PDB file of C-alpha atoms and ligand atoms in Angstrom:
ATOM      1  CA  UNK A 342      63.831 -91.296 -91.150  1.00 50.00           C
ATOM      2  CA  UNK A 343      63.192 -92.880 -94.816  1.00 47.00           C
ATOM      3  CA  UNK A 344      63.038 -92.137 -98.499  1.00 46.00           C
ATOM      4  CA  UNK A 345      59.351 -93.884 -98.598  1.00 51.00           C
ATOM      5  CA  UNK A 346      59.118 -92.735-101.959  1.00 71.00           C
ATOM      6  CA  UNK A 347      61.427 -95.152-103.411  1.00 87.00           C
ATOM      7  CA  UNK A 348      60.151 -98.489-105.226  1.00 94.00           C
ATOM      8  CA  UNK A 349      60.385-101.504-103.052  1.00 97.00           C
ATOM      9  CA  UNK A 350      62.360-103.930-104.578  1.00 98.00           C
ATOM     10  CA  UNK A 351      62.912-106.358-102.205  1.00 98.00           C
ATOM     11  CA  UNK A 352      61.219-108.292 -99.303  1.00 98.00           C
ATOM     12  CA  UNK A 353      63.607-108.895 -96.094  1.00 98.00           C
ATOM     13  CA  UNK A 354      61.519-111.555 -93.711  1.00 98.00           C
ATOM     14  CA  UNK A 355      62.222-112.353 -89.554  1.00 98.00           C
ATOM     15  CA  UNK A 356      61.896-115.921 -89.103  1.00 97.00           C
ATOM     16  CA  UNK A 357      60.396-116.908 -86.184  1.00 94.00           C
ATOM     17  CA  UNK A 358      57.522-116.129 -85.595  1.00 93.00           C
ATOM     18  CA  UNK A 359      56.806-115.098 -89.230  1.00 97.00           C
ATOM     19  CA  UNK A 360      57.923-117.566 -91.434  1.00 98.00           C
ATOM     20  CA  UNK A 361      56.985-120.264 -89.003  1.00 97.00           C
ATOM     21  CA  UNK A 362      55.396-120.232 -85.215  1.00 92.00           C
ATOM     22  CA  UNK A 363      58.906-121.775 -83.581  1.00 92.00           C
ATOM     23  CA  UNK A 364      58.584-118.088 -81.397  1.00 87.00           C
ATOM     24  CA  UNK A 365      56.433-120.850 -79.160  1.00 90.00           C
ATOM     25  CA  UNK A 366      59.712-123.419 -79.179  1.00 92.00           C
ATOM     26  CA  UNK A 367      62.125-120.548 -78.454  1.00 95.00           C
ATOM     27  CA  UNK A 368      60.017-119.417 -75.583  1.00 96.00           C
ATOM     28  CA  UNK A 369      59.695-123.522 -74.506  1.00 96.00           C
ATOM     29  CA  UNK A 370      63.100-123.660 -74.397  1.00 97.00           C
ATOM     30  CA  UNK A 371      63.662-120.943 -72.153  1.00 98.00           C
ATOM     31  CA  UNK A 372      61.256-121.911 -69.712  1.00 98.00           C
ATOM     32  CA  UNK A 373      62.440-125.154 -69.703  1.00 98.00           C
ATOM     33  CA  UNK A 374      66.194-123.600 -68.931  1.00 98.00           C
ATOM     34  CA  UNK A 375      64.950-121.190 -66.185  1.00 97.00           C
ATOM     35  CA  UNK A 376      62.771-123.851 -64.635  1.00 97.00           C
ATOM     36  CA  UNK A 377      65.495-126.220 -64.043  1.00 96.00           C
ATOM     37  CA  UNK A 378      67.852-123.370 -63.023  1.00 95.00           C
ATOM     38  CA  UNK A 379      64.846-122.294 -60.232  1.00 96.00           C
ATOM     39  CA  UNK A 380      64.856-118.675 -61.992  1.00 96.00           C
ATOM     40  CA  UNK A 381      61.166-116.788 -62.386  1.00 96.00           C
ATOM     41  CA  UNK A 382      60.091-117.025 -65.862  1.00 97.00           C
ATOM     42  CA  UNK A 383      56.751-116.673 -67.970  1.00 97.00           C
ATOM     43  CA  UNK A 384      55.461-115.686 -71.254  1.00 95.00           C
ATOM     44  CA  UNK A 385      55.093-112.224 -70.544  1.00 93.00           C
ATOM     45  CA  UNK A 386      59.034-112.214 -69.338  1.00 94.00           C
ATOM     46  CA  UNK A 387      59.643-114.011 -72.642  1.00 94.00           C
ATOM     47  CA  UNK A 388      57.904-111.165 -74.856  1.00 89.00           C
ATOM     48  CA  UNK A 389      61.510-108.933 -73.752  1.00 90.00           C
ATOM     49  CA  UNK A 390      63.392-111.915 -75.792  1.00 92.00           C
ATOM     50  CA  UNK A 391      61.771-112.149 -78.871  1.00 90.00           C
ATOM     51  CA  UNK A 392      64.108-111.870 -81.515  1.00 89.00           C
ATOM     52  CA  UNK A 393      66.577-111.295 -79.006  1.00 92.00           C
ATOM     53  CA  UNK A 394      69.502-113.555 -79.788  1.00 93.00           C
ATOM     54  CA  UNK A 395      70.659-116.536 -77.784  1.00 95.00           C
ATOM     55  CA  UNK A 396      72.969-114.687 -75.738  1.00 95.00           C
ATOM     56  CA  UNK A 397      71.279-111.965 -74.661  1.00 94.00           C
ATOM     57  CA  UNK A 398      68.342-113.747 -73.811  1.00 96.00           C
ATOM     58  CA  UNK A 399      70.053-115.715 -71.361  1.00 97.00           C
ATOM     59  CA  UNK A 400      71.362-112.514 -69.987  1.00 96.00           C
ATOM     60  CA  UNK A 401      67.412-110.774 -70.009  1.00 96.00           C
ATOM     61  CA  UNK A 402      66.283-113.960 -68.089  1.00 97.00           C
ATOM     62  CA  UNK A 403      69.386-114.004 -65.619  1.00 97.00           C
ATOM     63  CA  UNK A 404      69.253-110.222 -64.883  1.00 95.00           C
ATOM     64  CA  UNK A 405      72.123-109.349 -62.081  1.00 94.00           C
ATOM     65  CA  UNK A 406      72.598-113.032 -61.236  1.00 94.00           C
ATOM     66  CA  UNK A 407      76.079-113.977 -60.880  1.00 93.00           C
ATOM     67  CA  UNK A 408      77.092-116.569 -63.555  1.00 94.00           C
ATOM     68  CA  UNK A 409      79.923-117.125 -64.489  1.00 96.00           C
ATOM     69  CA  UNK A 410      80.793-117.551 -68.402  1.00 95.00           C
ATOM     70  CA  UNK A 411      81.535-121.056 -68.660  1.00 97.00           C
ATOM     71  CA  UNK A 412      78.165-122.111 -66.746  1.00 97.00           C
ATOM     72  CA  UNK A 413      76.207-119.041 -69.454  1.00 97.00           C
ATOM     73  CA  UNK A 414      77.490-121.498 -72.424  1.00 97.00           C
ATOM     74  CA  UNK A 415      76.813-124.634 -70.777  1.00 98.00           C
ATOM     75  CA  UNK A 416      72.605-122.734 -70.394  1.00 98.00           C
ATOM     76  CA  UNK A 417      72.505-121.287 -73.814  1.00 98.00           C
ATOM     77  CA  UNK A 418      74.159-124.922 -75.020  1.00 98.00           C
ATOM     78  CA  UNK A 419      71.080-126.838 -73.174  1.00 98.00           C
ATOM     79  CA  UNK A 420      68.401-124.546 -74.213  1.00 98.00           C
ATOM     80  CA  UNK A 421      69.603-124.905 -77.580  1.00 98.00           C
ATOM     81  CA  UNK A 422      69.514-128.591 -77.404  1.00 98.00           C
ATOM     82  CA  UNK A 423      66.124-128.688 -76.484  1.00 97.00           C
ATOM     83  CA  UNK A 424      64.931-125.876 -79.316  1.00 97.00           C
ATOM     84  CA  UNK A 425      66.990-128.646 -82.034  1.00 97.00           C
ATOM     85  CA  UNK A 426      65.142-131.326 -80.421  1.00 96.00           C
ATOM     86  CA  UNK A 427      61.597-129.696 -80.510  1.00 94.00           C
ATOM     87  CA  UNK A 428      62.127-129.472 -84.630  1.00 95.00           C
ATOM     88  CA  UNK A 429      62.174-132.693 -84.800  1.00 94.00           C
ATOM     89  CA  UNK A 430      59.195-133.438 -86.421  1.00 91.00           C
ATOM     90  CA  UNK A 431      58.639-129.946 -88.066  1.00 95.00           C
ATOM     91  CA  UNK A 432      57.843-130.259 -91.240  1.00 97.00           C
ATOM     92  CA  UNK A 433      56.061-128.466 -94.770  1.00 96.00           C
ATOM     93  CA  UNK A 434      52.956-128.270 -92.847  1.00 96.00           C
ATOM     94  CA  UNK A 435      54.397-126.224 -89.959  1.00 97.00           C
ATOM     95  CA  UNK A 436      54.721-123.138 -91.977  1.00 97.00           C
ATOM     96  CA  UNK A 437      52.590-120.029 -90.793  1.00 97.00           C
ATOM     97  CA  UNK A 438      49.221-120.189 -92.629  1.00 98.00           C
ATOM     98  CA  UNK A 439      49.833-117.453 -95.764  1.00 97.00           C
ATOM     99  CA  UNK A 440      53.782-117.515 -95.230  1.00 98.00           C
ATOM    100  CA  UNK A 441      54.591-119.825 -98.014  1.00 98.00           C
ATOM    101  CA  UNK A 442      52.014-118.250-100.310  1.00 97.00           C
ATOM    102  CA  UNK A 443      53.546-114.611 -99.136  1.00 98.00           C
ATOM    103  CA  UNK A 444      57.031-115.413-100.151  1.00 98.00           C
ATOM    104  CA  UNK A 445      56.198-116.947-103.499  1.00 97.00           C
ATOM    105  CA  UNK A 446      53.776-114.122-104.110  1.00 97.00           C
ATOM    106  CA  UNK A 447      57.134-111.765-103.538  1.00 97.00           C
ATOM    107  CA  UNK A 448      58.857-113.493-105.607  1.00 97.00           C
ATOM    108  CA  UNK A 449      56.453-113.886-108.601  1.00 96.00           C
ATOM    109  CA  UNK A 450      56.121-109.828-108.739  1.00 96.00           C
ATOM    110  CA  UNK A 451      59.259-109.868-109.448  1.00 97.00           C
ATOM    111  CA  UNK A 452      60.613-108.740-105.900  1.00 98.00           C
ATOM    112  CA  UNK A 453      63.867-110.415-104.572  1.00 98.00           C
ATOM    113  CA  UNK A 454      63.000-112.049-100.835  1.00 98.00           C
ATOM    114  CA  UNK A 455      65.408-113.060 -98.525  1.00 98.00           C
ATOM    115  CA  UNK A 456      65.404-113.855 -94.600  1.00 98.00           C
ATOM    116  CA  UNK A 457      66.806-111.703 -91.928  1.00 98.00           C
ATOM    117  CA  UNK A 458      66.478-113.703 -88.811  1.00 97.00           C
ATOM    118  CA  UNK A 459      68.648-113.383 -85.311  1.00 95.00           C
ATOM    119  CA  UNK A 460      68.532-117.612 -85.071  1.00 96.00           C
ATOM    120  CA  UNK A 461      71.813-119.561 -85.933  1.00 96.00           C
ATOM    121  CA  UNK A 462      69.179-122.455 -86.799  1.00 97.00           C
ATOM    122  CA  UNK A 463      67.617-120.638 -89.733  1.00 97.00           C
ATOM    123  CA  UNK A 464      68.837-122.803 -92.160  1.00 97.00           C
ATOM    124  CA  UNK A 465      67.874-125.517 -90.018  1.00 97.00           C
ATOM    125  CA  UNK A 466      63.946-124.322 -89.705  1.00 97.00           C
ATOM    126  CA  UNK A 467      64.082-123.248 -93.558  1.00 98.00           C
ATOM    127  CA  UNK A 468      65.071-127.112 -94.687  1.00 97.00           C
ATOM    128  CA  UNK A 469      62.727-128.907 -92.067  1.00 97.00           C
ATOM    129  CA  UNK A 470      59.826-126.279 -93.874  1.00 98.00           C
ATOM    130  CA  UNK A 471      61.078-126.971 -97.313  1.00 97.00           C
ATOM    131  CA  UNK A 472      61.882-123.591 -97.780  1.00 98.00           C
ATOM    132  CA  UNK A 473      65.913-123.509 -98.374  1.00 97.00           C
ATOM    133  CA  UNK A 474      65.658-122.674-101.691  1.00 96.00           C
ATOM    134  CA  UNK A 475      62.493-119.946-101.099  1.00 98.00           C
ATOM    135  CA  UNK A 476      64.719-117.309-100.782  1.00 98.00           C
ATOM    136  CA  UNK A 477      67.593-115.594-102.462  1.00 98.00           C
ATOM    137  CA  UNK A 478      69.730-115.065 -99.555  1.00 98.00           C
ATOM    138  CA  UNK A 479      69.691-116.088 -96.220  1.00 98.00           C
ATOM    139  CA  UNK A 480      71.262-113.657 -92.880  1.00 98.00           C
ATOM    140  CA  UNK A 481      71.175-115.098 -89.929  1.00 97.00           C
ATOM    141  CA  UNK A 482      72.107-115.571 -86.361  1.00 94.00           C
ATOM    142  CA  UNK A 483      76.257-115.749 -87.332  1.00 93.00           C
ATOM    143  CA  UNK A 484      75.996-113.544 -90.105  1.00 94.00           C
ATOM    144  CA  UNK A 485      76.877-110.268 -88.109  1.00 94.00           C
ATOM    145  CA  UNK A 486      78.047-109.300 -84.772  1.00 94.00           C
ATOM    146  CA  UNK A 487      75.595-107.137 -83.870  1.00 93.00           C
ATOM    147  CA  UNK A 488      72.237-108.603 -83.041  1.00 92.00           C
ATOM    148  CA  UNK A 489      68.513-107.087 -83.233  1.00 94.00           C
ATOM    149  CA  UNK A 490      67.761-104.091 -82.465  1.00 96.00           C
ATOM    150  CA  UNK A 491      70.986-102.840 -84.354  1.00 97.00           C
ATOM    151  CA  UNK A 492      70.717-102.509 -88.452  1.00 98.00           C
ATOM    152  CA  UNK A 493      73.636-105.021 -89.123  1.00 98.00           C
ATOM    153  CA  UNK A 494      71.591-107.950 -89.912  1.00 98.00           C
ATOM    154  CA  UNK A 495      68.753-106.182 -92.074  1.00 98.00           C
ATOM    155  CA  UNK A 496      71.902-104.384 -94.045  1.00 98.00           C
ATOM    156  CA  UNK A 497      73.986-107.666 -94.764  1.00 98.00           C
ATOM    157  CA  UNK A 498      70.481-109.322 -95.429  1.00 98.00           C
ATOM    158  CA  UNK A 499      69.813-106.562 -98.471  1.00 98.00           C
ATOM    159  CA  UNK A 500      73.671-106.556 -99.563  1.00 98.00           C
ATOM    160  CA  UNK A 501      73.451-110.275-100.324  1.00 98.00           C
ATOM    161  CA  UNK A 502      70.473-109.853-102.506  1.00 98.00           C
ATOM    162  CA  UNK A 503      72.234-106.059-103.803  1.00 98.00           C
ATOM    163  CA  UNK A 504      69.352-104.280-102.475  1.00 98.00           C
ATOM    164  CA  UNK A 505      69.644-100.547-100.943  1.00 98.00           C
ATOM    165  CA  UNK A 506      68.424-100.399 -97.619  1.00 98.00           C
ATOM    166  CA  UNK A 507      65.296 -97.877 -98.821  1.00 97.00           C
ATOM    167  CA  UNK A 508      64.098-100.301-101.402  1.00 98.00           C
ATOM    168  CA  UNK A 509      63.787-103.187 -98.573  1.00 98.00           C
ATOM    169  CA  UNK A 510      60.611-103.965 -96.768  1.00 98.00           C
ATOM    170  CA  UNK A 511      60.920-105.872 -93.591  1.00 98.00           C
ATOM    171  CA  UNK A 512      58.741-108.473 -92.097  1.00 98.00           C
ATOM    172  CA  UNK A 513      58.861-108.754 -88.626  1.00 98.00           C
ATOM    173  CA  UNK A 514      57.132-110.272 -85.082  1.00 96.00           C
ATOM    174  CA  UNK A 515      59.528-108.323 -82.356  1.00 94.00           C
ATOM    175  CA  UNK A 516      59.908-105.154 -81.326  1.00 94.00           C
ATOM    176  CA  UNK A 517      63.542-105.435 -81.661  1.00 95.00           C
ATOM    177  CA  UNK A 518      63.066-106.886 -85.180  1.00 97.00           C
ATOM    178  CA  UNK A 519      60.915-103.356 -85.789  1.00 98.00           C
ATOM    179  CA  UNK A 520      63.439-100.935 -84.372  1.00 98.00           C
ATOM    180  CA  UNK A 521      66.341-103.379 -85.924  1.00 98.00           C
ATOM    181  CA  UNK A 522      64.101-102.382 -89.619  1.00 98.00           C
ATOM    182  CA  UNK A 523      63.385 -98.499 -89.130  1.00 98.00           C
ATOM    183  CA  UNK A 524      67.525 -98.268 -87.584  1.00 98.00           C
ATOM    184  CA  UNK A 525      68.393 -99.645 -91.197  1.00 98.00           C
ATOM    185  CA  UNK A 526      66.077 -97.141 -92.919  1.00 98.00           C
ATOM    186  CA  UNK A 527      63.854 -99.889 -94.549  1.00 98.00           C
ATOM    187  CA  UNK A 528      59.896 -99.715 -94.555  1.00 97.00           C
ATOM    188  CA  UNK A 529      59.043-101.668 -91.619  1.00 98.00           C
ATOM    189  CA  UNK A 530      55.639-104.004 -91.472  1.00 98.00           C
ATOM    190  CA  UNK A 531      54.701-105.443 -88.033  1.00 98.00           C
ATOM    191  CA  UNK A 532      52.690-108.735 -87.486  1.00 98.00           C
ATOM    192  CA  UNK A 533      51.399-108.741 -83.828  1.00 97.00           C
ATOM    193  CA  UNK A 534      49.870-106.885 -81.748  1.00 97.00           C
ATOM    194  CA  UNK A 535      50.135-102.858 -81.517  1.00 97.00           C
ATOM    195  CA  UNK A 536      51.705-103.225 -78.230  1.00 95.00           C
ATOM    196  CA  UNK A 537      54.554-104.921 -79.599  1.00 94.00           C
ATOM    197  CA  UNK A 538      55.038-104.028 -82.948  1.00 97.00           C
ATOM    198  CA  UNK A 539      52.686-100.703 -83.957  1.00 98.00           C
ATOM    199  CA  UNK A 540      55.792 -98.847 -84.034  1.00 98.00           C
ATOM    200  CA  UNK A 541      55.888-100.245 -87.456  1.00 98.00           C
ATOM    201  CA  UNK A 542      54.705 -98.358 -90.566  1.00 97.00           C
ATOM    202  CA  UNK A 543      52.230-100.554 -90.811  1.00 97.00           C
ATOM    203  CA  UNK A 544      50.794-103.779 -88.942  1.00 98.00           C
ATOM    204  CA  UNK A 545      48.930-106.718 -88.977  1.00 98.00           C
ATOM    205  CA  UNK A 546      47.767-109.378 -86.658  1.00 98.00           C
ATOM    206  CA  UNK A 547      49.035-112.567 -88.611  1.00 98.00           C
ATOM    207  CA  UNK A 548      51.019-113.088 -91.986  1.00 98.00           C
ATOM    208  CA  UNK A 549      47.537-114.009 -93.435  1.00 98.00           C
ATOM    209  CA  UNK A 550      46.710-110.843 -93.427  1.00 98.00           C
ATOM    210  CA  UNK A 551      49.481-108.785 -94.934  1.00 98.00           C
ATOM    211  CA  UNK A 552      47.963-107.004 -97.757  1.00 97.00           C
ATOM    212  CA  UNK A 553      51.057-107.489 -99.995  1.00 96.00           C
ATOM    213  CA  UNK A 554      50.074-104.011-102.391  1.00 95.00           C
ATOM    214  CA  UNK A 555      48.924-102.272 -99.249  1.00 96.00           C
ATOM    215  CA  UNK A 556      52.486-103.235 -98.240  1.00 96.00           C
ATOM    216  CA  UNK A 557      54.404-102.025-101.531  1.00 95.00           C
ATOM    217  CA  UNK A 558      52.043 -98.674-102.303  1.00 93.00           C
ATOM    218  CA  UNK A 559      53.838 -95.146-102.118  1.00 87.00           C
ATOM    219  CA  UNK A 560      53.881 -93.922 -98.572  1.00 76.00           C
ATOM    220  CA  UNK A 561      53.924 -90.334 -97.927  1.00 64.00           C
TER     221      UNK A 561
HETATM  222  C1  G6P B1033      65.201-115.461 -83.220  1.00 60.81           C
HETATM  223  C2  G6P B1033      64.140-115.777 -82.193  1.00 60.81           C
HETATM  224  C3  G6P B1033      64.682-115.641 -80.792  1.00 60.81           C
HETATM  225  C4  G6P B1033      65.963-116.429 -80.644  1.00 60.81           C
HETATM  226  C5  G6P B1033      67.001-115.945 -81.642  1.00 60.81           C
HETATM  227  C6  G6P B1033      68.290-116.737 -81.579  1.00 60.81           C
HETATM  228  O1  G6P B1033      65.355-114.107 -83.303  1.00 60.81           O
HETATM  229  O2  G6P B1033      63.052-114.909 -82.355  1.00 60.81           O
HETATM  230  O3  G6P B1033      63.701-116.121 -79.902  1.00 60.81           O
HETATM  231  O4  G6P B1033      66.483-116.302 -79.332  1.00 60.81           O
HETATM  232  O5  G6P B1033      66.463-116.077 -82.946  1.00 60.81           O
HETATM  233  O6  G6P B1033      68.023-118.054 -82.009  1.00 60.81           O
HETATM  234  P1  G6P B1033      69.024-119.258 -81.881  1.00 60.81           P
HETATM  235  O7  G6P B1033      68.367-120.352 -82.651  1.00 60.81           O
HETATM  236  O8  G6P B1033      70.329-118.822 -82.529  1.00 60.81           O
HETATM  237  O9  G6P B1033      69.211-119.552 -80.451  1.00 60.81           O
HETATM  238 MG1   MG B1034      60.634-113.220 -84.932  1.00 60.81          MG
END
């Protein structure tokens, strides 16, 4: 599946739900949307869109419903409105606890670190944290046409830093995120539970816990 032999060179992390707990504002969002729009909707319904993008998590929460297009835009439009609006008052503070200290960590070991997220507001999130300029690239939700669980993202996300795919280690909170990692032949590192992401090569419950040489030792 993977050359784990080869040095890791370069740290690719998710977003949400990694960088920062906005997961919780996605999933708001949505049950705000699907409220209004009198369709059944909880947190365990919202663990099939994490990482999902926009559009197909309005199709996951509509199912077979009949909807046409325009009214799908004018959903995904609102729910986006009210994600923007709940970052309002994000700010330094409202990065994970270990995240910041993670990244810089990376990058003072000489690793290159850049962010592979599904969200077309990651540059948004990344200013309001006062983490633009963290990272030496940034993929995100318009980078590629092919969302999580594909490779695309993970692949343009290592191009812009001129990584190969097997010297990438991904960060990620989603199952999709996790088979988007392993598709692109990267070392993938789940935080969450087992349930969700032990398909990863390896896992932890938070960021605060990823062992960063546990992370970057020789697997067999
Ligand atoms: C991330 C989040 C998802 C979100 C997706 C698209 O992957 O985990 O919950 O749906 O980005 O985000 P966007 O900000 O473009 O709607
Ligand atoms: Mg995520």
């Amino acid at each position: 599946m993977e050359a784990q032999q080869v040095e890791i060179e370069a740290v690719l992390f998710d977003l949400d739900g990694v960088i920062t707990d906005t997961a919780e504002q996605h999933y708001l969002g949505w049950q705000r949307l699907a409220d209004e729009a009198g369709i059944p909707f909880d947190r365990e319904a919202n663990e099939a869109l994490r990482g999902v993008s926009r559009v197909e998590s309005l199709a996951l929460i509509l199912g077979d419903r009949p909807v046409p297009l325009e009214e799908r835009e004018q959903m995904m439009a609102r729910k986006n409105d009210y994600y923007v609006a709940s970052l309002a008052d994000m700010g330094p503070d409202d990065a994970l606890p270990g995240a910041r200290e993670l990244v810089t960590g990376c990058r003072a070991r000489g690793l290159k670190v850049a962010i592979g997220s599904s969200s077309r507001n990651a540059r948004t999130v990344l200013a309001a944290l006062g983490m633009l300029d963290a990272f030496d690239g940034i993929a995100d939700g318009a980078s590629v046409e092919h969302a999580k669980p594909a490779p695309d993202l993970f692949l343009h996300a290592a191009s812009l830093i001129g990584t190969a795919a097997e010297a990438c280690v991904v960060l990620e909170d989603a199952r999709s995120g996790v088979d988007a990692a392993l598709a692109a032949g990267m070392r993938a590192v789940g935080i969450g539970p087992e349930e969700r992401v032990g398909h990863a090569h390896l896992r932890y419950d938070t960021v605060a816990d990823v062992d960063i040489d546990e992370v970057l030792a020789p697997r067999r």
